[in-house]
C-alpha positions as a printed NumPy array, in Angstrom:
array([[100.45 , 121.877, 123.795],
       [ 99.598, 118.503, 122.284],
       [102.304, 116.692, 120.337],
       [101.855, 115.234, 116.859],
       [104.014, 113.282, 114.445],
       [103.874, 112.535, 110.732],
       [104.416, 109.129, 109.169],
       [105.097, 108.902, 105.446],
       [104.605, 105.554, 103.702],
       [105.941, 105.239, 100.15 ],
       [104.349, 102.326,  98.312],
       [104.806, 101.169,  94.736],
       [102.059, 103.396,  93.317],
       [101.574, 106.226,  95.802],
       [102.706, 107.903,  99.007],
       [100.486, 108.259, 102.076],
       [101.001, 110.734, 104.911],
       [ 99.265, 110.528, 108.279],
       [ 99.224, 113.057, 111.106],
       [ 99.036, 111.164, 114.403],
       [ 98.258, 112.195, 117.98 ],
       [101.126, 110.823, 120.07 ],
       [ 98.921, 110.436, 123.178],
       [ 96.602, 107.801, 121.706],
       [ 97.537, 107.057, 118.083],
       [ 94.451, 108.822, 116.721],
       [ 94.701, 109.811, 113.065],
       [ 93.878, 113.5  , 112.653],
       [ 94.389, 113.64 , 108.913],
       [ 95.706, 111.592, 106.007],
       [ 96.546, 112.274, 102.384],
       [ 97.461, 110.127,  99.374],
       [ 99.421, 111.194,  96.284],
       [ 99.63 , 108.957,  93.199],
       [102.916, 109.081,  91.29 ],
       [102.18 , 110.894,  88.033],
       [105.058, 109.544,  85.94 ],
       [104.704, 106.023,  87.317],
       [101.003, 105.939,  86.416],
       [102.049, 106.395,  82.782],
       [104.693, 103.663,  83.267],
       [107.409, 106.065,  82.161],
       [110.93 , 104.616,  82.288],
       [109.578, 101.06 ,  82.654],
       [109.713,  98.037,  80.365],
       [107.711,  95.127,  81.763],
       [108.907,  92.824,  78.97 ],
       [112.38 ,  92.793,  80.542],
       [111.25 ,  93.333,  84.154],
       [112.548,  96.908,  84.227],
       [110.705,  99.106,  86.734],
       [112.215, 102.515,  87.442],
       [110.782, 105.539,  89.235],
       [111.711, 109.198,  88.96 ],
       [112.462, 110.782,  92.359],
       [110.316, 113.775,  91.388],
       [107.283, 111.542,  91.842],
       [108.325, 111.034,  95.44 ],
       [109.396, 114.601,  96.137],
       [106.127, 115.98 ,  94.764],
       [104.24 , 113.438,  96.857],
       [106.175, 114.446,  99.975],
       [105.26 , 118.101,  99.641],
       [101.652, 117.535,  98.576],
       [100.722, 115.032, 101.277],
       [102.421, 116.743, 104.224],
       [100.982, 120.161, 103.405],
       [ 97.566, 118.535, 102.908],
       [ 97.475, 116.891, 106.346],
       [ 98.596, 120.119, 108.001],
       [ 95.916, 122.153, 106.223],
       [ 93.185, 119.572, 106.887],
       [ 93.997, 119.241, 110.583],
       [ 94.77 , 122.88 , 111.297],
       [ 97.31 , 121.954, 113.97 ],
       [ 99.989, 124.4  , 115.045],
       [103.173, 123.577, 113.056],
       [105.164, 123.891, 116.286],
       [103.243, 120.923, 117.703],
       [104.534, 118.584, 114.951],
       [107.515, 117.087, 116.709],
       [108.761, 114.412, 114.314],
       [108.652, 112.826, 110.871],
       [109.671, 109.333, 109.775],
       [109.676, 107.915, 106.256],
       [109.203, 104.307, 105.21 ],
       [109.553, 103.099, 101.638],
       [109.644, 100.007,  99.481],
       [112.97 ,  98.257,  99.198],
       [115.414,  97.433,  97.997],
       [115.028, 100.486,  95.765],
       [118.476, 102.089,  95.34 ],
       [119.389, 105.153,  93.284],
       [122.691, 106.817,  92.289],
       [123.691, 110.16 ,  93.835],
       [126.494, 112.673,  93.44 ],
       [129.022, 113.566,  96.152],
       [126.729, 116.258,  97.585],
       [123.79 , 113.836,  97.708],
       [121.98 , 115.084,  94.601],
       [120.065, 112.384,  92.776],
       [121.978, 111.73 ,  89.551],
       [118.817, 112.139,  87.489],
       [118.843, 115.848,  88.406],
       [122.273, 116.302,  86.816],
       [122.438, 117.623,  83.25 ],
       [122.599, 114.78 ,  80.763],
       [120.854, 112.246,  82.987],
       [117.361, 113.794,  83.134],
       [115.599, 111.046,  81.154],
       [117.975, 108.161,  81.819],
       [116.178, 105.284,  83.617],
       [119.531, 104.007,  84.916],
       [119.956, 107.267,  86.837],
       [116.614, 106.776,  88.588],
       [115.395, 104.678,  91.466],
       [115.499, 100.948,  90.694],
       [112.188,  99.828,  92.187],
       [112.012,  96.731,  94.414],
       [110.15 ,  94.783,  91.711],
       [112.797,  95.452,  89.044],
       [114.321,  92.056,  88.177],
       [116.829,  93.08 ,  85.525],
       [119.681,  91.923,  87.78 ],
       [118.99 ,  88.171,  87.857],
       [122.377,  87.376,  86.278],
       [124.188,  89.568,  88.78 ],
       [122.363,  88.024,  91.753],
       [123.417,  84.575,  90.539],
       [127.035,  85.739,  90.369],
       [126.874,  87.07 ,  93.928],
       [125.494,  83.762,  95.168],
       [128.114,  81.729,  93.33 ],
       [130.952,  83.883,  94.656],
       [129.607,  83.836,  98.232],
       [129.898,  80.045,  98.23 ],
       [133.203,  79.706,  96.402],
       [135.561,  82.572,  97.286],
       [136.829,  80.916, 100.486],
       [135.947,  83.67 , 102.928],
       [132.908,  84.691, 104.941],
       [129.52 ,  83.854, 103.392],
       [128.059,  87.349, 103.346],
       [124.614,  86.001, 102.427],
       [124.141,  83.882, 105.561],
       [122.109,  86.495, 107.452],
       [119.998,  87.14 , 104.356],
       [118.616,  83.648, 104.048],
       [121.668,  82.295, 102.231],
       [120.438,  83.426,  98.793],
       [120.959,  86.936,  97.429],
       [118.099,  88.283,  95.307],
       [117.94 ,  90.302,  92.102],
       [115.563,  92.603,  94.025],
       [118.42 ,  93.794,  96.256],
       [121.03 ,  96.522,  96.512],
       [124.346,  95.129,  95.196],
       [122.835,  93.096,  92.33 ],
       [120.954,  96.116,  91.001],
       [123.967,  98.409,  91.18 ],
       [126.183,  95.841,  89.462],
       [123.649,  95.473,  86.659],
       [123.271,  99.224,  86.113],
       [126.978, 100.047,  86.064],
       [127.636,  97.258,  83.578],
       [124.878,  98.536,  81.353],
       [125.617, 102.256,  81.611],
       [129.168, 103.592,  81.745],
       [128.002, 107.21 ,  82.138],
       [125.962, 106.396,  85.253],
       [128.932, 104.461,  86.608],
       [131.15 , 107.532,  86.176],
       [128.542, 109.976,  87.48 ],
       [127.531, 108.148,  90.661],
       [129.61 , 108.975,  93.741],
       [127.394, 106.84 ,  95.961],
       [124.049, 105.007,  95.999],
       [121.2  , 105.48 ,  98.433],
       [118.169, 103.432,  99.317],
       [114.86 , 105.181,  98.714],
       [114.195, 105.548, 102.46 ],
       [117.649, 107.045, 103.013],
       [117.447, 109.493, 100.114],
       [114.109, 110.989, 101.133],
       [115.228, 111.259, 104.757],
       [118.451, 112.9  , 103.572],
       [116.745, 115.663, 101.586],
       [114.683, 116.653, 104.66 ],
       [117.59 , 116.689, 107.128],
       [119.865, 119.514, 108.177],
       [122.84 , 117.132, 107.888],
       [125.05 , 118.416, 105.039],
       [127.705, 115.686, 104.867],
       [126.681, 112.604, 102.93 ],
       [129.444, 110.611, 104.598],
       [128.113, 111.512, 108.067],
       [124.452, 110.898, 107.225],
       [122.791, 108.09 , 109.211],
       [121.804, 105.203, 106.935],
       [118.983, 102.786, 107.718],
       [119.888,  99.596, 109.622],
       [116.768,  97.961, 108.187],
       [117.736,  98.64 , 104.557],
       [121.418,  97.846, 104.989],
       [120.951,  94.636, 106.935],
       [118.206,  93.057, 104.88 ],
       [119.335,  94.11 , 101.386],
       [123.022,  95.124, 101.375],
       [124.624,  92.271, 103.387],
       [125.521,  94.611, 106.248],
       [126.269,  92.854, 109.534],
       [128.161,  93.878, 112.642],
       [130.029,  90.557, 112.858],
       [132.119,  91.347, 109.77 ],
       [132.411,  95.061, 110.357],
       [129.552,  96.325, 108.258],
       [129.295,  95.871, 104.495],
       [130.928,  92.93 , 102.662],
       [134.72 ,  93.031, 102.443],
       [136.312,  94.958,  99.597],
       [138.15 ,  91.801,  98.553],
       [134.8  ,  90.089,  97.982],
       [133.228,  93.035,  96.148],
       [136.338,  93.481,  93.993],
       [135.909,  89.985,  92.584],
       [132.429,  90.955,  91.412],
       [133.56 ,  94.285,  89.973],
       [136.309,  96.722,  91.093],
       [133.717,  99.521,  91.007],
       [131.83 ,  97.903,  93.909],
       [134.98 ,  97.785,  96.024],
       [135.558, 101.486,  95.337],
       [131.897, 102.257,  96.032],
       [132.141, 100.658,  99.473],
       [134.352, 103.56 , 100.609],
       [131.588, 106.006,  99.624],
       [128.779, 104.207, 101.446],
       [128.79 , 103.635, 105.235],
       [130.219, 101.516, 108.029],
       [127.697, 102.165, 110.797],
       [123.921, 101.937, 110.496],
       [121.104, 103.191, 112.688],
       [117.698, 102.014, 113.841],
       [114.617, 104.066, 113.079],
       [113.841, 105.387, 116.555],
       [117.094, 107.379, 116.295],
       [117.391, 110.964, 115.086],
       [118.821, 111.449, 111.597],
       [118.695, 115.219, 111.983],
       [116.247, 118.095, 112.16 ],
       [114.138, 119.489, 109.341],
       [116.242, 121.819, 107.209],
       [115.091, 125.37 , 106.514],
       [114.358, 124.736, 102.814],
       [111.883, 121.973, 103.54 ],
       [110.51 , 123.688, 106.653],
       [109.439, 126.54 , 104.354],
       [108.017, 124.161, 101.73 ],
       [106.018, 122.147, 104.247],
       [104.983, 124.905, 106.62 ],
       [106.794, 123.34 , 109.587],
       [109.6  , 124.473, 111.859],
       [113.256, 123.521, 111.929],
       [112.708, 122.042, 115.387],
       [110.893, 119.062, 113.838],
       [112.95 , 115.885, 114.329],
       [113.596, 113.582, 111.345],
       [113.947, 109.916, 112.271],
       [116.17 , 107.43 , 110.45 ],
       [114.325, 105.89 , 107.488],
       [112.999, 102.353, 107.26 ],
       [111.131,  99.908, 105.016],
       [107.356,  99.841, 104.751],
       [106.738,  96.299, 105.984],
       [108.872,  96.751, 109.087],
       [107.064,  99.975, 109.939],
       [103.75 ,  98.219, 109.281],
       [104.64 ,  95.517, 111.784],
       [105.259,  98.187, 114.422],
       [101.955,  99.86 , 113.535],
       [100.218,  96.498, 114.066],
       [101.738,  96.01 , 117.557],
       [104.055,  93.154, 116.594],
       [105.285,  90.879, 119.383],
       [107.354,  87.707, 119.606],
       [105.881,  84.622, 117.908],
       [103.611,  86.886, 115.837],
       [103.793,  86.837, 112.047],
       [102.699,  90.146, 110.525],
       [101.706,  89.839, 106.87 ],
       [101.805,  93.113, 104.934],
       [ 99.559,  92.286, 101.99 ],
       [ 99.504,  94.498,  98.94 ],
       [100.906,  94.108,  95.418],
       [103.473,  91.8  ,  97.03 ],
       [103.761,  90.622, 100.625],
       [106.319,  91.093, 103.314],
       [106.17 ,  88.759, 106.291],
       [107.757,  90.179, 109.418],
       [108.628,  88.587, 112.768],
       [110.76 ,  89.579, 115.731],
       [112.726,  87.341, 118.047],
       [114.804,  87.96 , 121.12 ],
       [118.479,  87.166, 120.681],
       [118.121,  84.552, 123.406],
       [115.326,  82.675, 121.603],
       [116.881,  82.787, 118.133],
       [120.381,  82.022, 119.358],
       [122.85 ,  81.252, 116.562],
       [120.162,  80.1  , 114.112],
       [120.4  ,  81.54 , 110.624],
       [117.03 ,  80.99 , 108.99 ],
       [117.527,  79.64 , 105.466],
       [115.749,  81.006, 102.427],
       [114.244,  84.185, 103.916],
       [115.031,  87.872, 103.289],
       [117.25 ,  88.345, 106.267],
       [117.527,  88.631, 110.019],
       [118.773,  91.935, 111.336],
       [119.303,  93.219, 114.852],
       [116.996,  96.208, 115.348],
       [115.396,  96.3  , 111.907],
       [111.902,  96.297, 113.46 ],
       [112.32 ,  96.82 , 117.218],
       [115.669,  97.794, 118.769],
       [117.425,  94.919, 120.55 ],
       [115.244,  92.313, 118.833],
       [116.154,  90.414, 115.674],
       [113.853,  91.349, 112.811],
       [113.052,  88.477, 110.418],
       [111.702,  89.173, 106.928],
       [110.208,  86.928, 104.26 ],
       [107.618,  87.557, 101.557],
       [106.094,  86.901,  98.156],
       [107.155,  88.801,  95.036],
       [103.532,  88.916,  93.944],
       [100.33 ,  88.722,  95.973],
       [ 97.781,  91.306,  94.862],
       [ 99.788,  91.533,  91.628],
       [ 98.722,  87.959,  90.775],
       [ 95.074,  88.97 ,  90.814],
       [ 95.794,  92.304,  89.115],
       [ 97.476,  90.41 ,  86.266],
       [ 94.396,  88.2  ,  85.88 ],
       [ 92.098,  91.232,  85.941],
       [ 94.138,  92.915,  83.2  ],
       [ 93.946,  89.781,  81.045],
       [ 90.187,  89.509,  81.397],
       [ 89.66 ,  93.231,  80.909],
       [ 91.372,  93.279,  77.513],
       [ 88.083,  93.08 ,  75.55 ],
       [ 86.633,  95.975,  77.565],
       [ 89.679,  98.186,  77.082],
       [ 90.346,  97.354,  73.45 ],
       [ 86.935,  96.631,  71.96 ],
       [ 84.135,  98.115,  74.028],
       [ 85.888, 101.296,  75.173],
       [ 87.208, 101.883,  71.649],
       [ 83.738, 101.411,  70.161],
       [ 82.049, 104.313,  68.396],
       [ 78.636, 103.068,  69.565],
       [ 79.097, 104.266,  73.159],
       [ 79.317, 107.896,  74.2  ],
       [ 82.316, 109.119,  76.183],
       [ 80.109, 109.395,  79.244],
       [ 78.936, 105.786,  78.864],
       [ 82.529, 104.617,  78.447],
       [ 83.606, 106.392,  81.626],
       [ 80.723, 104.867,  83.596],
       [ 81.504, 101.4  ,  82.242],
       [ 85.179, 101.793,  83.037],
       [ 84.41 , 102.94 ,  86.59 ],
       [ 81.961, 100.081,  87.156],
       [ 84.45 ,  97.505,  85.88 ],
       [ 87.182,  98.943,  88.076],
       [ 84.978,  98.84 ,  91.153],
       [ 83.272,  95.477,  90.678],
       [ 85.597,  93.279,  88.615],
       [ 87.504,  91.548,  91.418],
       [ 84.564,  91.737,  93.798],
       [ 82.281,  89.889,  91.346],
       [ 84.92 ,  87.258,  90.604],
       [ 85.491,  86.707,  94.318],
       [ 81.765,  86.38 ,  94.973],
       [ 81.329,  83.711,  92.319],
       [ 84.574,  81.917,  93.22 ],
       [ 83.425,  81.706,  96.828],
       [ 80.293,  79.834,  95.739],
       [ 82.23 ,  77.088,  93.94 ],
       [ 81.981,  73.931,  96.093],
       [ 85.227,  72.396,  97.273],
       [ 84.184,  69.135,  95.616],
       [ 84.319,  70.788,  92.186],
       [ 87.54 ,  70.49 ,  90.199],
       [ 89.677,  73.601,  90.685],
       [ 92.89 ,  74.139,  88.692],
       [ 96.18 ,  74.356,  90.568],
       [ 98.238,  77.51 ,  90.03 ],
       [101.618,  78.847,  91.135],
       [101.93 ,  82.39 ,  92.478],
       [105.295,  83.048,  90.808],
       [104.176,  85.619,  88.208],
       [107.007,  87.864,  89.436],
       [109.41 ,  85.139,  90.513],
       [109.752,  83.775,  94.041],
       [111.055,  85.849,  96.914],
       [110.803,  83.268,  99.7  ],
       [111.382,  80.623, 100.651],
       [114.61 ,  80.357,  98.621],
       [114.682,  83.374,  96.316],
       [114.568,  82.548,  92.613],
       [113.407,  85.35 ,  90.337],
       [113.838,  83.201,  87.218],
       [110.8  ,  81.106,  88.121],
       [107.516,  81.654,  86.296],
       [103.931,  80.894,  87.175],
       [101.984,  77.948,  85.783],
       [ 98.401,  76.663,  85.876],
       [ 97.449,  72.997,  85.56 ],
       [ 94.17 ,  71.123,  85.499],
       [ 92.271,  73.34 ,  83.061],
       [ 89.315,  71.741,  81.263],
       [ 86.453,  72.911,  79.063],
       [ 84.47 ,  73.351,  82.257],
       [ 86.98 ,  75.827,  83.699],
       [ 85.53 ,  79.335,  83.862],
       [ 86.927,  82.668,  85.017],
       [ 85.799,  82.202,  88.671],
       [ 87.538,  78.789,  88.731],
       [ 90.795,  80.378,  87.582],
       [ 90.346,  83.225,  90.04 ],
       [ 89.875,  80.745,  92.869],
       [ 92.969,  78.843,  91.732],
       [ 95.   ,  82.056,  91.821],
       [ 93.696,  82.992,  95.276],
       [ 94.621,  79.506,  96.443],
       [ 98.083,  79.937,  94.947],
       [ 98.907,  83.127,  96.842],
       [ 97.696,  81.474, 100.042],
       [ 99.784,  78.356,  99.343],
       [102.812,  80.588,  98.791],
       [102.1  ,  82.081, 102.21 ],
       [101.916,  78.599, 103.724],
       [105.34 ,  77.733, 102.329],
       [106.797,  80.729, 104.185],
       [105.144,  79.695, 107.452],
       [106.411,  76.128, 107.028],
       [109.953,  77.379, 106.466],
       [109.94 ,  79.451, 109.652],
       [108.59 ,  76.492, 111.609],
       [111.112,  74.063, 110.089],
       [113.899,  76.404, 111.183],
       [112.622,  76.471, 114.758],
       [110.873,  79.869, 114.694],
       [107.577,  79.481, 116.535],
       [104.458,  81.213, 115.159],
       [101.558,  81.537, 117.605],
       [ 99.489,  84.232, 115.898],
       [ 99.093,  85.944, 112.532],
       [ 98.165,  89.575, 111.811],
       [ 97.186,  90.843, 108.383],
       [ 97.601,  94.467, 107.336],
       [ 97.169,  96.318, 104.07 ],
       [ 94.488,  96.734, 101.438],
       [ 94.025,  93.046, 100.673],
       [ 93.627,  92.162, 104.357],
       [ 90.944,  94.779, 104.91 ],
       [ 89.047,  94.539, 101.63 ],
       [ 88.909,  90.845, 100.75 ],
       [ 87.161,  88.544, 103.242],
       [ 87.31 ,  85.747, 100.637],
       [ 91.118,  85.863, 100.472],
       [ 91.49 ,  86.188, 104.246],
       [ 89.191,  83.245, 104.949],
       [ 91.049,  81.146, 102.382],
       [ 94.342,  82.133, 104.001],
       [ 93.077,  81.154, 107.462],
       [ 92.042,  77.763, 106.063],
       [ 95.348,  77.183, 104.283],
       [ 97.502,  78.285, 107.246],
       [ 95.133,  76.536, 109.672],
       [ 95.567,  79.508, 111.993],
       [ 93.358,  82.393, 113.123],
       [ 94.252,  85.703, 111.474],
       [ 93.558,  89.13 , 112.972],
       [ 93.197,  92.131, 110.664],
       [ 94.591,  95.484, 111.777],
       [ 92.013,  98.247, 111.787],
       [ 94.259, 100.978, 110.422],
       [ 94.17 , 101.694, 106.698],
       [ 97.692, 103.025, 107.008],
       [ 99.569, 100.648, 109.328],
       [103.023, 101.294, 107.756],
       [102.541, 105.076, 107.953],
       [101.315, 104.65 , 111.534],
       [104.414, 102.576, 112.329],
       [106.614, 105.295, 110.841],
       [104.816, 107.817, 113.059],
       [105.551, 105.61 , 116.088],
       [109.276, 105.676, 115.251],
       [109.049, 109.456, 114.896],
       [107.416, 109.766, 118.33 ],
       [110.267, 107.848, 119.953],
       [112.927, 109.804, 118.043],
       [111.286, 113.033, 119.245],
       [111.517, 111.826, 122.849],
       [107.743, 111.633, 123.404],
       [107.777, 107.916, 124.224],
       [110.701, 106.042, 125.795],
       [110.923, 103.149, 123.323],
       [109.228, 101.538, 120.328],
       [107.47 ,  98.804, 122.319],
       [105.788, 101.276, 124.684],
       [104.945, 103.666, 121.845],
       [103.426, 100.827, 119.818],
       [101.175,  99.814, 122.74 ],
       [ 99.845, 103.365, 123.005],
       [ 99.732, 104.394, 119.336],
       [ 99.439, 101.091, 117.433],
       [ 96.381,  99.895, 115.543],
       [ 93.5  ,  97.983, 117.068],
       [ 91.977,  95.011, 115.211],
       [ 88.724,  95.04 , 113.26 ],
       [ 88.217,  91.408, 112.272],
       [ 89.42 ,  87.885, 112.898],
       [ 89.209,  84.872, 110.59 ],
       [ 89.177,  81.318, 111.945],
       [ 90.011,  78.096, 110.06 ],
       [ 86.992,  76.112, 108.853],
       [ 87.771,  72.521, 109.797],
       [ 85.968,  70.941, 106.841],
       [ 87.97 ,  73.052, 104.391],
       [ 91.36 ,  72.735, 106.117],
       [ 91.652,  69.061, 105.092],
       [ 90.768,  69.799, 101.471],
       [ 93.329,  72.601, 101.294],
       [ 95.984,  70.266, 102.666],
       [ 95.403,  68.037,  99.616],
       [ 95.484,  71.034,  97.264],
       [ 98.745,  72.175,  98.882],
       [100.416,  68.882,  97.988],
       [ 99.371,  69.388,  94.359],
       [100.76 ,  72.959,  94.504],
       [104.078,  71.584,  95.778],
       [104.215,  68.934,  93.032],
       [103.544,  71.53 ,  90.33 ],
       [106.127,  73.842,  91.861],
       [108.774,  71.123,  91.971],
       [108.115,  70.279,  88.329],
       [108.339,  73.905,  87.156],
       [111.47 ,  74.543,  89.201],
       [113.212,  71.413,  87.92 ],
       [112.312,  72.398,  84.352],
       [113.674,  75.916,  84.907],
       [116.951,  74.517,  86.236],
       [117.161,  72.175,  83.285]])
């Protein structure tokens, strides 16, 4: 009997499931489920950077996508040997002592503080600043040193501290907190003890200041100075963490019935989407894998010998085994990438949404056609016209910080800015400036790795932006002055999760070998255009000057 595995990739807007043949990585079936409550922006308030998600969106997506790929493929349920889940992060949520999401407890059903705090939620800026100040002043171990030396408002402890200060009832009701990838893995597993459940090394190391050298999570003495609740919480979390080729448990009978699978199906330890995507794209040493979607995550791996005692400043962490066991996983990224262009699209589309589509002149059918055409062609048309603008023409300079800056040197208080606008500046000029900005932000990450002695010999792009926007990818190749390969798979993170599942199920001996057999091939490669590289070097200096000015103003 052939063996298959399922990879589940939870993004910001939807979950994707893929059913993969373990012999060759072929995708037999895939399914996507959009989060219903999230689409209506329930429980969110963009004006204060609050982005929360109800776990029902994810649970419904789990059941719908897995049953869909099984029905589409028609494979024997007994041949599905493993499942692995990757998610966004850090996206923690409060749970009770038996592992029930707090939002499912009476009295918390509509409370955003009892829900998952999505990675892009930046309500905890103040708390992140406090963590950073304490890490440098308390006189003990700097618990941020393996997380780039700067703790972010996007991460585990800052978010929990913010929520429990804001909501006393959630503070009282939460026995523990779980990352998104851990919670969804937990509900599938036959493990019944929350204390014994295997938590993700990837999530803990990159977002919760977990490190073996100081015995796991930060010391209670440190956490107590932030808030006594955090010190108490530490006892209800974990000491040991696990890499994602390990078995978290087997599928429990409740979910076996719901999904149409058997209780022999192995559930692998959960992970984060970008790290799984890197595995799906056959990551190797000296390779930078850029996972490009609403934001970016930039992933590298290094042998312990090559990295030595270096702690890379200003990134999102370096964690033993977070990507490939026995290699150090390095993570960086941009808080907004596709989101920069989506913001611009929403600004320009305001007249369509509020004037044309509200007009009584057009029929409902005409409005729907117009809406669909705008959705399909808006960015494409802007990109086409922006591409035709000669490099000699004056292009504004923009910053990509519409959602703060993740790396290098996390600072979520920063805002975007655009300079050099004139009466001759049109929408394609601004679009080109914004595309340049997200590529310049990428260049800053590459420069930081190189300054810290981490060699980059090749770049791989994965995700929707990489596959759908030749204009952005060519610009990126010119700005980085490096060739960029694009992974063929539409679902590289889900494929990477499936690779972990195949190893956990014992089908392949290790992640490296499984990745060689099951990982994605490449469909395109972009090379730097020498005449444009020099021009972009000049633009980059202007980007840096604008960034320095905005950052100095913010500090002031």
